[in-house]
Short mmCIF file of C-alpha atoms and ligand atoms in Angstrom, two decimals:
data_model
loop_
_atom_site.label_atom_id
_atom_site.label_comp_id
_atom_site.label_asym_id
_atom_site.label_seq_id
_atom_site.Cartn_x
_atom_site.Cartn_y
_atom_site.Cartn_z
CA MET A 1 64.83 70.48 175.73
CA ILE A 2 67.93 70.41 177.73
CA THR A 3 70.09 69.45 176.49
CA ARG A 4 73.79 68.09 177.50
CA ASP A 5 75.16 71.83 176.21
CA ASP A 6 73.36 73.84 178.17
CA ILE A 7 73.56 71.12 181.51
CA ARG A 8 77.63 72.61 180.51
CA GLU A 9 77.33 76.23 180.55
CA LEU A 10 75.74 76.07 183.46
CA ALA A 11 77.68 74.19 185.35
CA ASN A 12 80.92 76.59 184.51
CA PHE A 13 78.70 79.81 185.27
CA ARG A 14 80.11 81.39 188.74
CA SER A 15 78.35 84.56 190.78
CA PRO A 16 81.40 85.52 192.66
CA GLU A 17 78.89 87.36 194.22
CA GLY A 18 76.72 84.65 195.01
CA CYS A 19 73.48 85.81 193.69
CA ALA A 20 72.96 83.10 190.95
CA VAL A 21 69.31 81.51 191.63
CA THR A 22 68.42 77.94 190.77
CA PHE A 23 64.59 76.94 190.53
CA TYR A 24 63.06 73.61 190.32
CA TYR A 25 59.16 73.19 189.92
CA GLN A 26 56.55 70.03 188.95
CA PRO A 27 53.70 71.50 189.26
CA SER A 28 50.58 68.48 189.65
CA THR A 29 47.77 68.09 187.97
CA PRO A 30 45.74 71.67 187.05
CA LEU A 31 43.52 73.49 189.39
CA ASN A 32 42.64 71.52 192.15
CA GLN A 33 42.54 72.03 195.88
CA SER A 34 46.55 70.06 195.78
CA HIS A 35 47.99 72.25 193.35
CA ARG A 36 46.68 75.44 195.08
CA GLU A 37 48.54 74.24 198.68
CA GLU A 38 51.44 73.62 195.82
CA ALA A 39 51.87 76.99 194.55
CA ILE A 40 51.14 78.57 197.81
CA LEU A 41 54.68 76.15 199.06
CA VAL A 42 56.57 77.11 196.39
CA LYS A 43 55.30 80.39 197.26
CA ASP A 44 56.88 79.91 200.42
CA LEU A 45 59.96 79.05 199.45
CA ILE A 46 60.41 81.83 197.19
CA ARG A 47 60.18 84.52 199.93
CA ASN A 48 62.88 82.50 202.39
CA ALA A 49 65.36 82.86 199.45
CA LEU A 50 64.52 86.72 199.62
CA ARG A 51 64.52 87.12 202.83
CA GLU A 52 68.06 85.09 203.31
CA ALA A 53 69.38 87.06 199.97
CA GLU A 54 67.94 90.94 201.34
CA LYS A 55 70.40 89.83 204.70
CA HIS A 56 73.48 88.94 203.33
CA GLY A 57 72.84 92.62 201.36
CA LYS A 58 71.82 90.82 197.44
CA ASN A 59 68.73 92.64 197.30
CA GLY A 60 69.53 94.38 193.65
CA SER A 61 69.79 91.27 190.82
CA THR A 62 68.38 89.14 192.68
CA ARG A 63 65.59 90.39 194.19
CA SER A 64 63.99 90.97 190.77
CA ASP A 65 65.30 86.90 189.32
CA LEU A 66 62.59 86.20 192.63
CA GLU A 67 60.08 87.48 191.83
CA LYS A 68 59.78 87.17 188.07
CA ILE A 69 60.15 83.50 188.78
CA ASN A 70 57.53 84.76 191.52
CA GLY A 71 54.94 85.59 189.04
CA MET A 72 55.66 82.19 187.09
CA VAL A 73 53.77 79.93 189.67
CA ASP A 74 50.87 79.85 188.45
CA PRO A 75 50.82 80.31 184.72
CA LEU A 76 53.19 76.59 185.23
CA HIS A 77 50.07 74.73 185.82
CA GLY A 78 48.41 74.05 183.76
CA SER A 79 52.21 73.04 181.54
CA GLY A 80 51.02 69.34 181.70
CA GLY A 81 52.47 67.47 184.34
CA LYS A 82 56.22 69.02 182.34
CA ALA A 83 58.88 70.21 185.55
CA LYS A 84 60.77 73.10 185.07
CA ALA A 85 63.48 74.20 185.89
CA ILE A 86 64.94 78.21 185.72
CA PHE A 87 68.52 79.34 186.33
CA ALA A 88 69.05 83.66 186.71
CA CYS A 89 71.31 85.74 187.38
CA SER A 90 69.83 89.64 185.97
CA LYS A 91 73.44 91.26 187.44
CA GLN A 92 75.16 88.97 184.78
CA GLY A 93 72.29 89.22 182.28
CA PHE A 94 71.83 85.31 182.42
CA TRP A 95 68.70 84.27 182.70
CA ARG A 96 67.28 80.29 181.08
CA GLU A 97 64.53 78.21 181.60
CA PHE A 98 63.69 74.92 180.33
CA ASP A 99 61.06 71.71 180.30
CA ILE A 100 62.63 68.93 182.18
CA PRO A 101 61.56 65.62 182.02
CA ALA A 102 59.04 64.98 184.24
CA GLN A 103 60.38 62.34 187.22
CA LEU A 104 61.66 63.91 190.41
CA LEU A 105 61.85 66.35 191.91
CA LYS A 106 61.27 68.99 195.14
CA PRO A 107 60.22 71.96 194.57
CA GLU A 108 63.69 74.05 195.45
CA VAL A 109 64.56 77.43 195.46
CA ALA A 110 68.36 78.22 196.14
CA VAL A 111 70.69 81.64 195.17
CA SER A 112 74.09 80.50 196.12
CA GLN A 113 77.53 81.23 194.20
CA ARG A 114 76.60 77.65 191.05
CA PHE A 115 73.99 76.73 190.30
CA HIS A 116 72.53 74.19 191.72
CA LEU A 117 72.56 71.19 189.46
CA LYS A 118 72.13 67.92 191.27
CA ALA A 119 68.30 67.01 190.26
CA LEU A 120 69.97 67.14 186.07
CA GLY A 121 72.32 65.52 186.65
CA ALA A 122 69.63 62.67 186.35
CA VAL A 123 68.00 64.26 183.98
CA MET A 124 71.44 63.68 182.24
CA ASP A 125 71.87 60.15 183.13
CA GLY A 126 68.18 59.63 182.32
CA GLU A 127 68.32 60.68 178.77
CA GLN A 128 67.06 57.77 175.80
CA ARG A 129 68.63 58.43 172.32
CA ALA A 130 68.07 55.68 170.06
CA CYS A 131 67.38 54.32 166.96
CA ILE A 132 65.42 51.62 166.38
CA LEU A 133 65.48 49.22 162.83
CA LEU A 134 62.53 47.14 162.29
CA ALA A 135 63.42 44.22 159.34
CA ASP A 136 61.97 42.13 157.24
CA ARG A 137 63.05 40.03 154.35
CA SER A 138 61.40 42.16 152.14
CA LYS A 139 61.28 45.74 154.28
CA ALA A 140 63.32 47.89 156.86
CA ARG A 141 61.73 50.70 159.06
CA VAL A 142 64.12 52.99 160.64
CA PHE A 143 63.11 54.26 163.80
CA GLU A 144 64.91 57.05 166.14
CA LEU A 145 63.84 57.68 170.26
CA LEU A 146 64.68 61.02 171.58
CA ASN A 147 62.76 59.93 174.94
CA ASP A 148 59.58 60.29 174.46
CA GLU A 149 59.56 61.42 170.91
CA VAL A 150 60.01 58.40 167.62
CA VAL A 151 59.93 59.57 163.86
CA GLU A 152 59.91 57.23 161.34
CA LYS A 153 63.11 57.81 159.42
CA GLU A 154 63.06 55.80 157.06
CA ASP A 155 61.41 53.14 154.70
CA PHE A 156 63.45 51.14 152.59
CA ILE A 157 61.57 48.33 149.83
CA ASN A 158 63.75 45.05 149.72
CA GLU A 159 64.38 46.17 145.40
CA LEU A 160 65.94 42.98 144.41
CA THR A 161 62.98 41.19 146.16
CA ARG A 162 60.21 42.65 144.13
CA ARG A 163 62.20 43.03 140.82
CA GLY A 164 62.99 38.32 141.45
CA ARG A 165 59.45 38.50 141.17
CA SER A 166 58.08 40.84 138.58
CA ALA A 167 60.13 38.46 136.42
CA GLY A 168 58.43 34.90 137.12
CA TYR A 169 60.63 32.61 137.67
CA ALA A 170 59.34 31.43 140.45
CA GLY A 171 57.20 28.29 138.10
CA TYR A 172 59.00 26.39 137.61
CA ASP A 173 61.82 25.51 140.04
CA ALA A 174 61.71 25.75 142.97
CA GLY A 175 64.07 24.99 144.71
CA HIS A 176 66.31 27.45 142.71
CA ALA A 177 63.29 30.31 143.11
CA GLU A 178 63.65 30.01 147.45
CA ARG A 179 67.91 29.59 147.27
CA LYS A 180 67.43 33.18 145.14
CA VAL A 181 65.36 34.66 147.75
CA MET A 182 67.21 33.38 150.84
CA ASN A 183 70.36 35.44 148.65
CA GLU A 184 68.67 38.31 148.56
CA ALA A 185 67.38 38.95 151.46
CA SER A 186 70.77 38.24 152.80
CA GLN A 187 71.77 41.17 149.75
CA HIS A 188 68.96 43.03 151.44
CA PHE A 189 70.20 42.82 155.19
CA LYS A 190 74.02 43.41 154.90
CA LEU A 191 72.44 46.81 152.84
CA LEU A 192 70.39 47.69 155.92
CA ALA A 193 73.57 46.60 157.75
CA ASP A 194 75.83 49.48 156.03
CA ARG A 195 72.92 52.03 156.82
CA ILE A 196 72.64 51.21 160.04
CA GLU A 197 76.46 51.64 160.74
CA GLN A 198 76.82 54.56 158.50
CA TYR A 199 73.81 56.14 161.51
CA PHE A 200 76.59 55.17 163.96
CA GLU A 201 78.81 57.01 162.59
CA HIS A 202 77.53 60.62 162.23
CA GLY A 203 77.03 60.26 166.24
CA GLY A 204 73.47 60.35 165.48
CA CYS A 205 72.04 57.20 168.12
CA ASP A 206 73.18 56.32 171.80
CA ARG A 207 71.75 52.68 171.06
CA LEU A 208 70.77 50.36 168.61
CA LEU A 209 67.23 48.32 168.98
CA ILE A 210 66.64 46.14 166.09
CA GLY A 211 62.42 44.71 166.33
CA CYS A 212 61.64 41.37 163.96
CA ARG A 213 60.45 37.77 163.63
CA ASP A 214 62.96 35.75 165.76
CA ASP A 215 63.07 33.63 162.64
CA VAL A 216 64.56 36.80 161.08
CA TRP A 217 67.21 37.72 164.02
CA SER A 218 68.97 35.14 162.93
CA GLU A 219 69.98 35.77 159.66
CA ILE A 220 70.49 39.83 160.52
CA GLU A 221 72.44 39.06 163.09
CA PRO A 222 76.02 38.21 161.05
CA HIS A 223 75.17 41.04 159.50
CA LEU A 224 75.84 43.14 162.14
CA GLN A 225 78.96 45.74 161.46
CA SER A 226 81.80 46.94 164.75
CA LEU A 227 79.60 50.19 165.41
CA ALA A 228 76.07 48.69 165.27
CA ARG A 229 77.45 45.41 167.46
CA GLN A 230 79.00 48.34 170.53
CA HIS A 231 75.80 49.81 170.44
CA LEU A 232 73.01 46.63 170.21
CA VAL A 233 71.20 47.19 173.57
CA GLY A 234 69.11 44.15 171.96
CA HIS A 235 66.46 42.91 169.47
CA PHE A 236 62.48 42.44 170.66
CA ARG A 237 59.41 41.25 168.87
CA ILE A 238 57.51 42.85 166.81
CA ASP A 239 55.32 42.76 162.88
CA PRO A 240 58.16 45.13 161.27
CA LYS A 241 55.59 45.80 158.89
CA VAL A 242 52.41 46.73 160.93
CA ALA A 243 53.95 48.15 164.10
CA ALA A 244 52.83 51.35 164.97
CA PRO A 245 55.51 53.98 166.17
CA GLU A 246 53.36 54.71 169.60
CA GLN A 247 53.91 50.39 170.20
CA VAL A 248 57.48 50.98 168.90
CA LYS A 249 58.37 53.43 171.32
CA GLN A 250 56.71 51.08 174.04
CA MET A 251 58.69 48.74 173.33
CA ALA A 252 61.77 50.54 172.86
CA HIS A 253 61.35 52.42 176.68
CA GLU A 254 61.25 48.48 177.60
CA GLN A 255 64.32 47.10 176.84
CA LEU A 256 65.96 50.26 177.19
CA ALA A 257 64.85 50.09 180.55
CA ALA A 258 65.36 46.95 181.51
CA TYR A 259 69.20 47.39 179.65
CA SER A 260 69.98 50.51 181.61
CA ALA A 261 68.77 48.03 184.87
CA ASN A 262 70.86 45.98 184.00
CA LEU A 263 73.49 47.54 183.50
CA LYS A 264 73.98 50.27 186.67
CA GLN A 265 73.49 47.32 188.52
CA GLY A 266 76.49 46.36 187.19
CA LEU A 267 78.34 49.54 187.44
CA VAL A 268 77.31 49.39 190.98
CA ARG A 269 78.84 46.43 191.99
CA GLU A 270 81.84 46.93 190.12
CA ALA A 271 82.67 49.87 192.00
CA ILE A 272 82.42 47.94 194.96
CA GLY A 273 83.80 45.10 194.33
CA GLU A 274 86.91 47.27 193.02
CA ALA A 275 87.21 49.48 196.32
CA HIS A 276 86.96 46.76 199.23
CA ARG A 277 90.32 44.82 196.24
CA ASN A 278 92.07 48.55 196.68
CA GLY A 279 91.39 48.97 192.76
CA ARG A 280 89.61 51.05 190.70
CA GLY A 281 87.61 51.97 192.83
CA ALA A 282 85.92 54.70 195.08
CA ILE A 283 82.84 54.47 198.10
CA GLY A 284 81.80 56.34 200.88
CA LEU A 285 81.01 60.36 200.47
CA ARG A 286 84.62 60.94 201.49
CA ARG A 287 87.02 59.02 199.53
CA VAL A 288 84.79 60.00 196.32
CA LEU A 289 85.35 63.35 196.75
CA ARG A 290 89.29 62.65 197.15
CA SER A 291 88.93 61.12 194.29
CA LEU A 292 86.93 63.41 192.57
CA GLU A 293 90.24 66.38 192.85
CA THR A 294 92.55 63.67 192.43
CA GLY A 295 91.23 63.66 188.91
CA GLU A 296 90.62 59.91 189.31
CA VAL A 297 87.17 59.45 188.84
CA SER A 298 85.25 58.41 185.67
CA THR A 299 82.55 57.63 186.56
CA LEU A 300 80.27 58.98 189.25
CA LEU A 301 77.48 57.30 190.80
CA LEU A 302 74.92 58.72 192.31
CA GLY A 303 72.19 58.24 193.71
CA ALA A 304 68.82 59.59 193.03
CA ASN A 305 68.49 60.33 197.12
CA PHE A 306 71.75 60.89 197.43
CA TYR A 307 72.14 64.04 200.61
CA ALA A 308 74.69 65.13 202.58
CA PRO A 309 75.40 68.39 204.01
CA GLY A 310 79.11 69.82 203.22
CA VAL A 311 81.24 72.98 202.36
CA LYS A 312 82.89 74.17 199.35
CA CYS A 313 85.46 76.91 199.33
CA TYR A 314 85.18 79.07 196.53
CA HIS A 315 88.54 80.38 196.36
CA CYS A 316 89.76 77.47 195.86
CA GLY A 317 87.36 74.47 195.24
CA HIS A 318 87.88 72.30 197.94
CA MET A 319 84.73 70.21 198.91
CA ASP A 320 84.40 69.04 202.62
CA LEU A 321 82.15 66.96 204.39
CA HIS A 322 83.59 68.40 207.53
CA ALA A 323 81.31 71.96 208.56
CA ALA A 324 84.65 73.64 209.11
CA PRO A 325 84.98 77.76 208.72
CA ILE A 326 87.67 77.42 207.34
CA CYS A 327 88.95 75.63 204.14
CA ALA A 328 91.73 72.99 204.98
CA VAL A 329 93.69 72.94 202.06
CA CYS A 330 93.52 76.87 201.00
CA GLY A 331 93.14 78.81 204.78
CA LYS A 332 89.89 80.45 202.96
CA ASP A 333 86.20 81.10 204.49
CA ASN A 334 84.45 77.61 203.35
CA THR A 335 80.78 78.32 202.32
CA GLU A 336 78.37 75.97 204.51
CA LEU A 337 76.14 73.62 201.49
CA GLU A 338 72.44 72.49 201.53
CA ASP A 339 73.43 69.38 200.04
CA ILE A 340 77.24 69.10 199.01
CA GLY A 341 74.96 67.07 195.76
CA ASP A 342 74.71 69.08 194.05
CA ALA A 343 78.52 71.03 194.33
CA ILE A 344 79.78 67.14 193.46
CA VAL A 345 77.92 67.04 190.12
CA GLY A 346 78.73 70.63 189.23
CA HIS A 347 82.33 69.21 189.26
CA ALA A 348 81.24 66.14 187.79
CA ILE A 349 80.19 67.76 184.80
CA ARG A 350 82.98 71.01 184.72
CA THR A 351 85.90 68.02 184.06
CA GLY A 352 84.11 66.12 182.20
CA VAL A 353 82.99 62.93 184.57
CA GLN A 354 80.58 60.74 183.58
CA ILE A 355 76.80 60.45 185.79
CA VAL A 356 74.65 57.75 186.35
CA SER A 357 71.95 58.08 188.68
CA ILE A 358 71.16 55.25 191.07
CA SER A 359 67.81 54.09 192.67
CA ASP A 360 66.34 51.53 194.57
CA ASP A 361 69.44 49.15 195.05
CA GLU A 362 70.29 48.36 198.77
CA GLU A 363 73.78 47.57 198.55
CA PHE A 364 74.26 51.22 196.89
CA ASP A 365 72.02 52.89 199.94
CA ARG A 366 74.53 50.77 202.86
CA ILE A 367 78.03 52.08 200.95
CA GLY A 368 76.45 56.04 201.46
CA ARG A 369 74.54 56.84 197.93
CA ILE A 370 78.19 57.24 196.58
CA ALA A 371 80.88 55.79 194.67
CA ALA A 372 82.66 56.05 192.02
CA LEU A 373 85.46 54.42 189.25
CA LEU A 374 88.19 55.36 188.45
CA ARG A 375 90.38 56.03 185.66
CA PHE A 376 93.49 55.92 187.93
CA ARG A 377 94.39 55.21 191.49
CA ALA A 378 97.02 58.42 192.22
CA ASP A 379 98.76 56.80 195.40
CA GLN A 380 99.58 53.77 193.18
CA ASN A 381 100.98 56.08 190.75
CA ALA A 382 102.90 58.24 193.85
CA THR A 383 104.21 54.67 194.88
CA VAL A 384 105.21 53.42 191.80
CA LYS A 385 107.17 56.37 190.80
CA ALA A 386 108.81 56.42 193.81
CA ALA A 387 109.83 53.13 193.02
CA GLY A 388 111.20 53.24 189.64
ZN1 ZN B 401 89.69 76.88 199.16
#
């Protein structure tokens, strides 16, 4: 599993000689005809990359890295449909291999100064990390979800209720007993809320989901504390006593997918609205590139199908969509990029910009499949300074 730290390490790696090898491949089902064709296709990509590298005199470490990868293509079939990503530069003793969630992915082989990371922008954004609390008045269970894995971490019984029952108070004053049970349930929910708050204080989870019966939700909700409220995605109906982990996972995935789709739609509308009123939003490649370079961007919205050729100057880092041979900023040589998306994602990761991957949004497609939310506007700050 690839972590955010791994991705940051990859983004910071640089080979001044241009020997950083990137490889993405997702084999489909094993041992059928199409898989053989796929393997042939990806080996062709490797061969082409090798030829290109040799043309540019990079026949030392690049050849051995590409040959090693070539030898791995066949064994990758049968890895259960998982996608593989390899980042190599043996000239600097660098080799990293990752299984990444199967969701993408065109096979890609690239040899460059930087690793190609556009595909990982979507992986980072697609990570599902949540804490799930199932509760009723006498019991609670806590699960942790990380992508396709759900683990039951804790199991509580409401000790108060159990003690109460064994004391046998319930025969002679039913009303009193009922109030007692309600009070005890309320204390049970308060304890749960404390426990959940601790989870978020320790930074274990990104999001919170609560599963319960409908009538219990109104009793739990008032006890939730500030971190739980901040991270709460929503609640869903389930029987906490008998729910199987698989069922919990499925409900959580549905909730998280709907939440994330809604959130992303909101971010796209916000970026477009802000850009139109000359506020903290940027839309379109030209404007977003400028905002990235001035450090204005807090969140980058990038289409899952974004693709645009461009150039990058590896001397000063300037990116441009015009195919100029010379950097417009420092006058050194530009490098042509087949897809500037990789350079944009690398830059965003290195500078701590959050990346959100957008798919299936027609309005977003119309504005060029790239937009950003800004922390400030450099041009407007300049005006204020000049005026003051
Ligand atoms: Zn430059």
